[in-house]
Amino acid sequence: EEMEALRADLQQPKSREAEPVDLASGDHALRRVVPIIERRLELFQSAVELIVARSIRESLTPLSHPPDVIGPRTATGTMRELSMVIEIHTPEFGLVGFVGVEKLLSFLLVERSFGAQLNTGPAKDDNWFVPTRERLSDVERQTLVPLLDNLLSELKSRVFEELEQDLILETIPGGLPPELPPQVESTIIWKLRFKLGEENSGFVLVLLPNILELLI
């Protein structure tokens, strides 16, 4: 209810007030910036679609989920299910978030990077399947790093336009789960998936509360 009121206030200023909700202070502060970030993520989504379409060389149908505020346990559990996760750092504020790739999309991106034919893939080949293994090899992980670095450049310019310095990518070693700082009480999560054959797969963005410093 609070987020709906905040969205309405952006569209029709002063038309209604955000009602007080019994939330933890950290949740409340993050929820107040979600409508602002949501608008910026629409621009970011267009850039991500272009980058991925060029890499996969297939037309894709995006399936965007609205950003939401979730607790650290849910965020950590979500990221543990991803095939690869990187940390997002800034020179001034340190760790500010994570970007992860879901399994199906990560393996498809790797295949295309190594020259898979255009007539393969979930949109072209009914027999295409996701590898049964859960993790990417070290070579496969390094193959995805340039693409993820491009995503961070777009994230900086379209979502954190106030930030003067570039975002810094730091990889998490394979097999190790992403770890949130112990003081984090809540996070913002945003998912962008694509229709790939009969399944959906894409990216997950997790932002920490210190992004408030980047938006002020």
PDB file of C-alpha atoms in Angstrom:
ATOM      1  CA  GLU A   1       0.000   0.000   0.000  1.00  0.00           C
ATOM      2  CA  GLU A   2       2.829   2.376   0.832  1.00  0.00           C
ATOM      3  CA  MET A   3       4.588   1.727  -2.483  1.00  0.00           C
ATOM      4  CA  GLU A   4       1.347   2.239  -4.431  1.00  0.00           C
ATOM      5  CA  ALA A   5       0.896   5.614  -2.737  1.00  0.00           C
ATOM      6  CA  LEU A   6       4.479   6.596  -3.538  1.00  0.00           C
ATOM      7  CA  ARG A   7       4.022   5.647  -7.200  1.00  0.00           C
ATOM      8  CA  ALA A   8       0.804   7.656  -7.343  1.00  0.00           C
ATOM      9  CA  ASP A   9       2.587  10.641  -5.821  1.00  0.00           C
ATOM     10  CA  LEU A  10       5.159  10.554  -8.629  1.00  0.00           C
ATOM     11  CA  GLN A  11       2.465  10.444 -11.310  1.00  0.00           C
ATOM     12  CA  GLN A  12       0.128  12.990  -9.701  1.00  0.00           C
ATOM     13  CA  PRO A  13       2.080  14.978  -7.115  1.00  0.00           C
ATOM     14  CA  LYS A  14       0.322  15.592  -3.814  1.00  0.00           C
ATOM     15  CA  SER A  15      -2.766  13.635  -4.882  1.00  0.00           C
ATOM     16  CA  ARG A  16      -2.405  11.254  -1.943  1.00  0.00           C
ATOM     17  CA  GLU A  17      -0.040  10.721   0.938  1.00  0.00           C
ATOM     18  CA  ALA A  18       1.865   7.525   1.650  1.00  0.00           C
ATOM     19  CA  GLU A  19       0.184   5.996   4.679  1.00  0.00           C
ATOM     20  CA  PRO A  20       2.455   5.012   7.577  1.00  0.00           C
ATOM     21  CA  VAL A  21       3.107   1.281   7.552  1.00  0.00           C
ATOM     22  CA  ASP A  22       4.537  -0.858  10.333  1.00  0.00           C
ATOM     23  CA  LEU A  23       7.858  -1.557   8.657  1.00  0.00           C
ATOM     24  CA  ALA A  24      11.420  -1.762   9.888  1.00  0.00           C
ATOM     25  CA  SER A  25      13.166   1.558   9.362  1.00  0.00           C
ATOM     26  CA  GLY A  26      15.476   0.049   6.763  1.00  0.00           C
ATOM     27  CA  ASP A  27      12.570  -1.357   4.749  1.00  0.00           C
ATOM     28  CA  HIS A  28      10.721   1.955   4.922  1.00  0.00           C
ATOM     29  CA  ALA A  29      13.703   3.960   3.657  1.00  0.00           C
ATOM     30  CA  LEU A  30      14.273   1.594   0.737  1.00  0.00           C
ATOM     31  CA  ARG A  31      10.593   1.471  -0.201  1.00  0.00           C
ATOM     32  CA  ARG A  32      10.552   5.249  -0.574  1.00  0.00           C
ATOM     33  CA  VAL A  33      13.146   5.102  -3.371  1.00  0.00           C
ATOM     34  CA  VAL A  34      11.718   2.050  -5.154  1.00  0.00           C
ATOM     35  CA  PRO A  35       9.423   4.105  -7.460  1.00  0.00           C
ATOM     36  CA  ILE A  36      12.387   6.281  -8.469  1.00  0.00           C
ATOM     37  CA  ILE A  37      14.601   3.283  -9.156  1.00  0.00           C
ATOM     38  CA  GLU A  38      11.749   1.552 -10.986  1.00  0.00           C
ATOM     39  CA  ARG A  39      11.580   4.337 -13.554  1.00  0.00           C
ATOM     40  CA  ARG A  40      15.330   4.249 -14.080  1.00  0.00           C
ATOM     41  CA  LEU A  41      15.324   0.466 -14.390  1.00  0.00           C
ATOM     42  CA  GLU A  42      12.990   0.785 -17.363  1.00  0.00           C
ATOM     43  CA  LEU A  43      15.811   2.564 -19.195  1.00  0.00           C
ATOM     44  CA  PHE A  44      18.319   0.014 -17.928  1.00  0.00           C
ATOM     45  CA  GLN A  45      16.105  -2.830 -19.146  1.00  0.00           C
ATOM     46  CA  SER A  46      16.227  -1.550 -22.727  1.00  0.00           C
ATOM     47  CA  ALA A  47      20.026  -1.523 -22.600  1.00  0.00           C
ATOM     48  CA  VAL A  48      20.143  -5.056 -21.156  1.00  0.00           C
ATOM     49  CA  GLU A  49      17.824  -6.348 -23.886  1.00  0.00           C
ATOM     50  CA  LEU A  50      20.116  -4.919 -26.564  1.00  0.00           C
ATOM     51  CA  ILE A  51      23.289  -6.341 -24.989  1.00  0.00           C
ATOM     52  CA  VAL A  52      21.795  -9.816 -24.561  1.00  0.00           C
ATOM     53  CA  ALA A  53      20.206  -9.885 -28.027  1.00  0.00           C
ATOM     54  CA  ARG A  54      23.575  -9.063 -29.589  1.00  0.00           C
ATOM     55  CA  SER A  55      25.263 -11.801 -27.569  1.00  0.00           C
ATOM     56  CA  ILE A  56      22.648 -14.491 -28.224  1.00  0.00           C
ATOM     57  CA  ARG A  57      21.765 -13.333 -31.744  1.00  0.00           C
ATOM     58  CA  GLU A  58      18.090 -14.095 -31.221  1.00  0.00           C
ATOM     59  CA  SER A  59      15.071 -11.880 -30.699  1.00  0.00           C
ATOM     60  CA  LEU A  60      13.961 -12.107 -27.091  1.00  0.00           C
ATOM     61  CA  THR A  61      10.732 -11.449 -25.227  1.00  0.00           C
ATOM     62  CA  PRO A  62      11.506  -9.623 -21.941  1.00  0.00           C
ATOM     63  CA  LEU A  63       9.601 -10.494 -18.766  1.00  0.00           C
ATOM     64  CA  SER A  64      10.361  -7.799 -16.220  1.00  0.00           C
ATOM     65  CA  HIS A  65       9.384  -8.040 -12.554  1.00  0.00           C
ATOM     66  CA  PRO A  66       8.838  -4.817 -10.569  1.00  0.00           C
ATOM     67  CA  PRO A  67      11.566  -4.096  -8.009  1.00  0.00           C
ATOM     68  CA  ASP A  68      10.656  -5.075  -4.466  1.00  0.00           C
ATOM     69  CA  VAL A  69      12.110  -4.878  -0.964  1.00  0.00           C
ATOM     70  CA  ILE A  70      13.043  -8.220   0.594  1.00  0.00           C
ATOM     71  CA  GLY A  71      14.961  -9.430   3.623  1.00  0.00           C
ATOM     72  CA  PRO A  72      18.595 -10.597   3.583  1.00  0.00           C
ATOM     73  CA  ARG A  73      17.712 -14.283   3.981  1.00  0.00           C
ATOM     74  CA  THR A  74      15.471 -14.237   0.896  1.00  0.00           C
ATOM     75  CA  ALA A  75      18.081 -12.295  -1.095  1.00  0.00           C
ATOM     76  CA  THR A  76      20.846 -14.723  -0.166  1.00  0.00           C
ATOM     77  CA  GLY A  77      18.671 -17.740  -0.982  1.00  0.00           C
ATOM     78  CA  THR A  78      17.779 -16.282  -4.375  1.00  0.00           C
ATOM     79  CA  MET A  79      21.409 -15.613  -5.279  1.00  0.00           C
ATOM     80  CA  ARG A  80      22.526 -19.100  -4.246  1.00  0.00           C
ATOM     81  CA  GLU A  81      20.318 -20.517  -6.997  1.00  0.00           C
ATOM     82  CA  LEU A  82      22.092 -18.490  -9.706  1.00  0.00           C
ATOM     83  CA  SER A  83      24.841 -19.974 -11.850  1.00  0.00           C
ATOM     84  CA  MET A  84      27.090 -16.913 -11.495  1.00  0.00           C
ATOM     85  CA  VAL A  85      27.017 -13.821  -9.258  1.00  0.00           C
ATOM     86  CA  ILE A  86      29.281 -10.759  -9.211  1.00  0.00           C
ATOM     87  CA  GLU A  87      29.638  -8.043  -6.594  1.00  0.00           C
ATOM     88  CA  ILE A  88      29.051  -4.358  -7.456  1.00  0.00           C
ATOM     89  CA  HIS A  89      31.425  -1.953  -5.718  1.00  0.00           C
ATOM     90  CA  THR A  90      32.002   1.809  -5.752  1.00  0.00           C
ATOM     91  CA  PRO A  91      35.284   3.490  -4.732  1.00  0.00           C
ATOM     92  CA  GLU A  92      33.534   5.523  -2.029  1.00  0.00           C
ATOM     93  CA  PHE A  93      30.852   3.213  -0.600  1.00  0.00           C
ATOM     94  CA  GLY A  94      32.300  -0.241  -1.227  1.00  0.00           C
ATOM     95  CA  LEU A  95      29.853  -3.091  -1.844  1.00  0.00           C
ATOM     96  CA  VAL A  96      26.473  -1.731  -3.041  1.00  0.00           C
ATOM     97  CA  GLY A  97      24.879  -4.781  -4.657  1.00  0.00           C
ATOM     98  CA  PHE A  98      25.070  -7.922  -6.780  1.00  0.00           C
ATOM     99  CA  VAL A  99      24.214  -8.991 -10.330  1.00  0.00           C
ATOM    100  CA  GLY A 100      23.562 -12.654 -11.075  1.00  0.00           C
ATOM    101  CA  VAL A 101      22.728 -14.769 -14.122  1.00  0.00           C
ATOM    102  CA  GLU A 102      20.262 -17.629 -14.037  1.00  0.00           C
ATOM    103  CA  LYS A 103      21.273 -21.050 -15.280  1.00  0.00           C
ATOM    104  CA  LEU A 104      19.645 -21.373 -18.706  1.00  0.00           C
ATOM    105  CA  LEU A 105      20.670 -17.917 -19.916  1.00  0.00           C
ATOM    106  CA  SER A 106      24.228 -18.260 -18.612  1.00  0.00           C
ATOM    107  CA  PHE A 107      24.877 -21.502 -20.519  1.00  0.00           C
ATOM    108  CA  LEU A 108      23.280 -20.102 -23.679  1.00  0.00           C
ATOM    109  CA  LEU A 109      25.445 -16.967 -23.499  1.00  0.00           C
ATOM    110  CA  VAL A 110      28.554 -19.121 -23.079  1.00  0.00           C
ATOM    111  CA  GLU A 111      27.602 -21.323 -26.046  1.00  0.00           C
ATOM    112  CA  ARG A 112      27.206 -18.322 -28.314  1.00  0.00           C
ATOM    113  CA  SER A 113      30.473 -16.822 -27.072  1.00  0.00           C
ATOM    114  CA  PHE A 114      32.252 -19.977 -28.225  1.00  0.00           C
ATOM    115  CA  GLY A 115      30.665 -19.821 -31.684  1.00  0.00           C
ATOM    116  CA  ALA A 116      27.526 -21.941 -31.467  1.00  0.00           C
ATOM    117  CA  GLN A 117      25.579 -21.891 -34.714  1.00  0.00           C
ATOM    118  CA  LEU A 118      22.667 -19.512 -35.208  1.00  0.00           C
ATOM    119  CA  ASN A 119      20.284 -22.400 -35.784  1.00  0.00           C
ATOM    120  CA  THR A 120      20.752 -23.720 -32.258  1.00  0.00           C
ATOM    121  CA  GLY A 121      19.190 -22.511 -29.065  1.00  0.00           C
ATOM    122  CA  PRO A 122      15.766 -22.591 -27.421  1.00  0.00           C
ATOM    123  CA  ALA A 123      14.114 -20.337 -30.010  1.00  0.00           C
ATOM    124  CA  LYS A 124      15.400 -22.357 -32.992  1.00  0.00           C
ATOM    125  CA  ASP A 125      15.965 -25.931 -31.875  1.00  0.00           C
ATOM    126  CA  ASP A 126      13.384 -28.045 -30.048  1.00  0.00           C
ATOM    127  CA  ASN A 127      16.141 -30.428 -28.954  1.00  0.00           C
ATOM    128  CA  TRP A 128      18.240 -27.729 -27.252  1.00  0.00           C
ATOM    129  CA  PHE A 129      18.589 -28.429 -23.541  1.00  0.00           C
ATOM    130  CA  VAL A 130      20.218 -26.890 -20.509  1.00  0.00           C
ATOM    131  CA  PRO A 131      23.315 -28.737 -19.251  1.00  0.00           C
ATOM    132  CA  THR A 132      22.577 -30.854 -16.187  1.00  0.00           C
ATOM    133  CA  ARG A 133      25.488 -29.465 -14.157  1.00  0.00           C
ATOM    134  CA  GLU A 134      24.689 -26.568 -11.850  1.00  0.00           C
ATOM    135  CA  ARG A 135      27.889 -24.501 -12.053  1.00  0.00           C
ATOM    136  CA  LEU A 136      29.888 -22.835 -14.765  1.00  0.00           C
ATOM    137  CA  SER A 137      33.538 -23.742 -15.179  1.00  0.00           C
ATOM    138  CA  ASP A 138      36.187 -21.089 -14.497  1.00  0.00           C
ATOM    139  CA  VAL A 139      36.623 -20.524 -18.254  1.00  0.00           C
ATOM    140  CA  GLU A 140      32.876 -20.122 -18.716  1.00  0.00           C
ATOM    141  CA  ARG A 141      32.693 -17.679 -15.824  1.00  0.00           C
ATOM    142  CA  GLN A 142      35.454 -15.556 -17.309  1.00  0.00           C
ATOM    143  CA  THR A 143      33.624 -15.642 -20.648  1.00  0.00           C
ATOM    144  CA  LEU A 144      30.643 -13.875 -19.052  1.00  0.00           C
ATOM    145  CA  VAL A 145      32.692 -11.212 -17.242  1.00  0.00           C
ATOM    146  CA  PRO A 146      32.886  -8.742 -20.209  1.00  0.00           C
ATOM    147  CA  LEU A 147      29.105  -8.904 -20.679  1.00  0.00           C
ATOM    148  CA  LEU A 148      28.487  -8.321 -16.966  1.00  0.00           C
ATOM    149  CA  ASP A 149      30.954  -5.430 -17.034  1.00  0.00           C
ATOM    150  CA  ASN A 150      28.926  -3.876 -19.871  1.00  0.00           C
ATOM    151  CA  LEU A 151      25.789  -4.274 -17.759  1.00  0.00           C
ATOM    152  CA  LEU A 152      27.449  -2.385 -14.908  1.00  0.00           C
ATOM    153  CA  SER A 153      28.337   0.476 -17.245  1.00  0.00           C
ATOM    154  CA  GLU A 154      24.699   0.748 -18.276  1.00  0.00           C
ATOM    155  CA  LEU A 155      23.554   0.433 -14.658  1.00  0.00           C
ATOM    156  CA  LYS A 156      25.767   3.330 -13.664  1.00  0.00           C
ATOM    157  CA  SER A 157      24.674   5.634 -16.478  1.00  0.00           C
ATOM    158  CA  ARG A 158      20.938   4.856 -16.327  1.00  0.00           C
ATOM    159  CA  VAL A 159      20.221   4.133 -12.648  1.00  0.00           C
ATOM    160  CA  PHE A 160      23.044   5.800 -10.698  1.00  0.00           C
ATOM    161  CA  GLU A 161      23.527   8.822 -12.896  1.00  0.00           C
ATOM    162  CA  GLU A 162      24.592  10.904  -9.878  1.00  0.00           C
ATOM    163  CA  LEU A 163      27.643   8.678  -9.398  1.00  0.00           C
ATOM    164  CA  GLU A 164      30.756  10.290 -10.861  1.00  0.00           C
ATOM    165  CA  GLN A 165      32.984   7.194 -10.766  1.00  0.00           C
ATOM    166  CA  ASP A 166      32.407   3.893 -12.526  1.00  0.00           C
ATOM    167  CA  LEU A 167      30.993   0.850 -10.787  1.00  0.00           C
ATOM    168  CA  ILE A 168      33.569  -1.843 -10.093  1.00  0.00           C
ATOM    169  CA  LEU A 169      32.963  -5.530 -10.822  1.00  0.00           C
ATOM    170  CA  GLU A 170      34.370  -8.161  -8.461  1.00  0.00           C
ATOM    171  CA  THR A 171      33.774 -11.838  -9.189  1.00  0.00           C
ATOM    172  CA  ILE A 172      32.798 -14.305  -6.485  1.00  0.00           C
ATOM    173  CA  PRO A 173      34.830 -17.540  -6.736  1.00  0.00           C
ATOM    174  CA  GLY A 174      32.861 -20.474  -8.087  1.00  0.00           C
ATOM    175  CA  GLY A 175      31.241 -22.596  -5.404  1.00  0.00           C
ATOM    176  CA  LEU A 176      31.184 -19.826  -2.796  1.00  0.00           C
ATOM    177  CA  PRO A 177      27.774 -18.321  -1.933  1.00  0.00           C
ATOM    178  CA  PRO A 178      27.308 -14.516  -2.081  1.00  0.00           C
ATOM    179  CA  GLU A 179      27.447 -12.941   1.375  1.00  0.00           C
ATOM    180  CA  LEU A 180      25.579  -9.840   2.491  1.00  0.00           C
ATOM    181  CA  PRO A 181      27.166  -7.524   5.066  1.00  0.00           C
ATOM    182  CA  PRO A 182      25.881  -8.495   8.543  1.00  0.00           C
ATOM    183  CA  GLN A 183      24.308  -5.064   9.175  1.00  0.00           C
ATOM    184  CA  VAL A 184      21.992  -5.299   6.120  1.00  0.00           C
ATOM    185  CA  GLU A 185      18.338  -5.523   7.199  1.00  0.00           C
ATOM    186  CA  SER A 186      16.703  -5.303   3.767  1.00  0.00           C
ATOM    187  CA  THR A 187      17.552  -5.182   0.064  1.00  0.00           C
ATOM    188  CA  ILE A 188      15.962  -4.180  -3.232  1.00  0.00           C
ATOM    189  CA  ILE A 189      15.630  -7.007  -5.753  1.00  0.00           C
ATOM    190  CA  TRP A 190      14.806  -6.736  -9.465  1.00  0.00           C
ATOM    191  CA  LYS A 191      14.514  -9.558 -11.974  1.00  0.00           C
ATOM    192  CA  LEU A 192      14.621  -9.374 -15.767  1.00  0.00           C
ATOM    193  CA  ARG A 193      13.857 -12.650 -17.499  1.00  0.00           C
ATOM    194  CA  PHE A 194      13.535 -13.623 -21.151  1.00  0.00           C
ATOM    195  CA  LYS A 195      11.316 -16.193 -22.805  1.00  0.00           C
ATOM    196  CA  LEU A 196      13.734 -18.899 -23.947  1.00  0.00           C
ATOM    197  CA  GLY A 197      11.878 -21.764 -25.575  1.00  0.00           C
ATOM    198  CA  GLU A 198       9.515 -23.212 -22.975  1.00  0.00           C
ATOM    199  CA  GLU A 199      11.356 -21.662 -20.023  1.00  0.00           C
ATOM    200  CA  ASN A 200      12.213 -18.239 -18.622  1.00  0.00           C
ATOM    201  CA  SER A 201      15.681 -17.182 -17.569  1.00  0.00           C
ATOM    202  CA  GLY A 202      17.567 -13.947 -17.052  1.00  0.00           C
ATOM    203  CA  PHE A 203      19.304 -11.652 -14.595  1.00  0.00           C
ATOM    204  CA  VAL A 204      18.798 -10.780 -10.948  1.00  0.00           C
ATOM    205  CA  LEU A 205      19.877  -7.422  -9.487  1.00  0.00           C
ATOM    206  CA  VAL A 206      20.186  -7.025  -5.709  1.00  0.00           C
ATOM    207  CA  LEU A 207      20.866  -3.548  -4.263  1.00  0.00           C
ATOM    208  CA  LEU A 208      21.946  -2.848  -0.688  1.00  0.00           C
ATOM    209  CA  PRO A 209      20.667  -0.003   1.526  1.00  0.00           C
ATOM    210  CA  ASN A 210      23.781   2.131   0.972  1.00  0.00           C
ATOM    211  CA  ILE A 211      22.522   2.897  -2.541  1.00  0.00           C
ATOM    212  CA  LEU A 212      20.489   5.586  -0.795  1.00  0.00           C
ATOM    213  CA  GLU A 213      23.769   7.508  -0.533  1.00  0.00           C
ATOM    214  CA  LEU A 214      24.178   7.256  -4.319  1.00  0.00           C
ATOM    215  CA  LEU A 215      20.688   8.630  -4.979  1.00  0.00           C
ATOM    216  CA  ILE A 216      20.867  11.632  -2.656  1.00  0.00           C
TER     217      ILE A 216
END
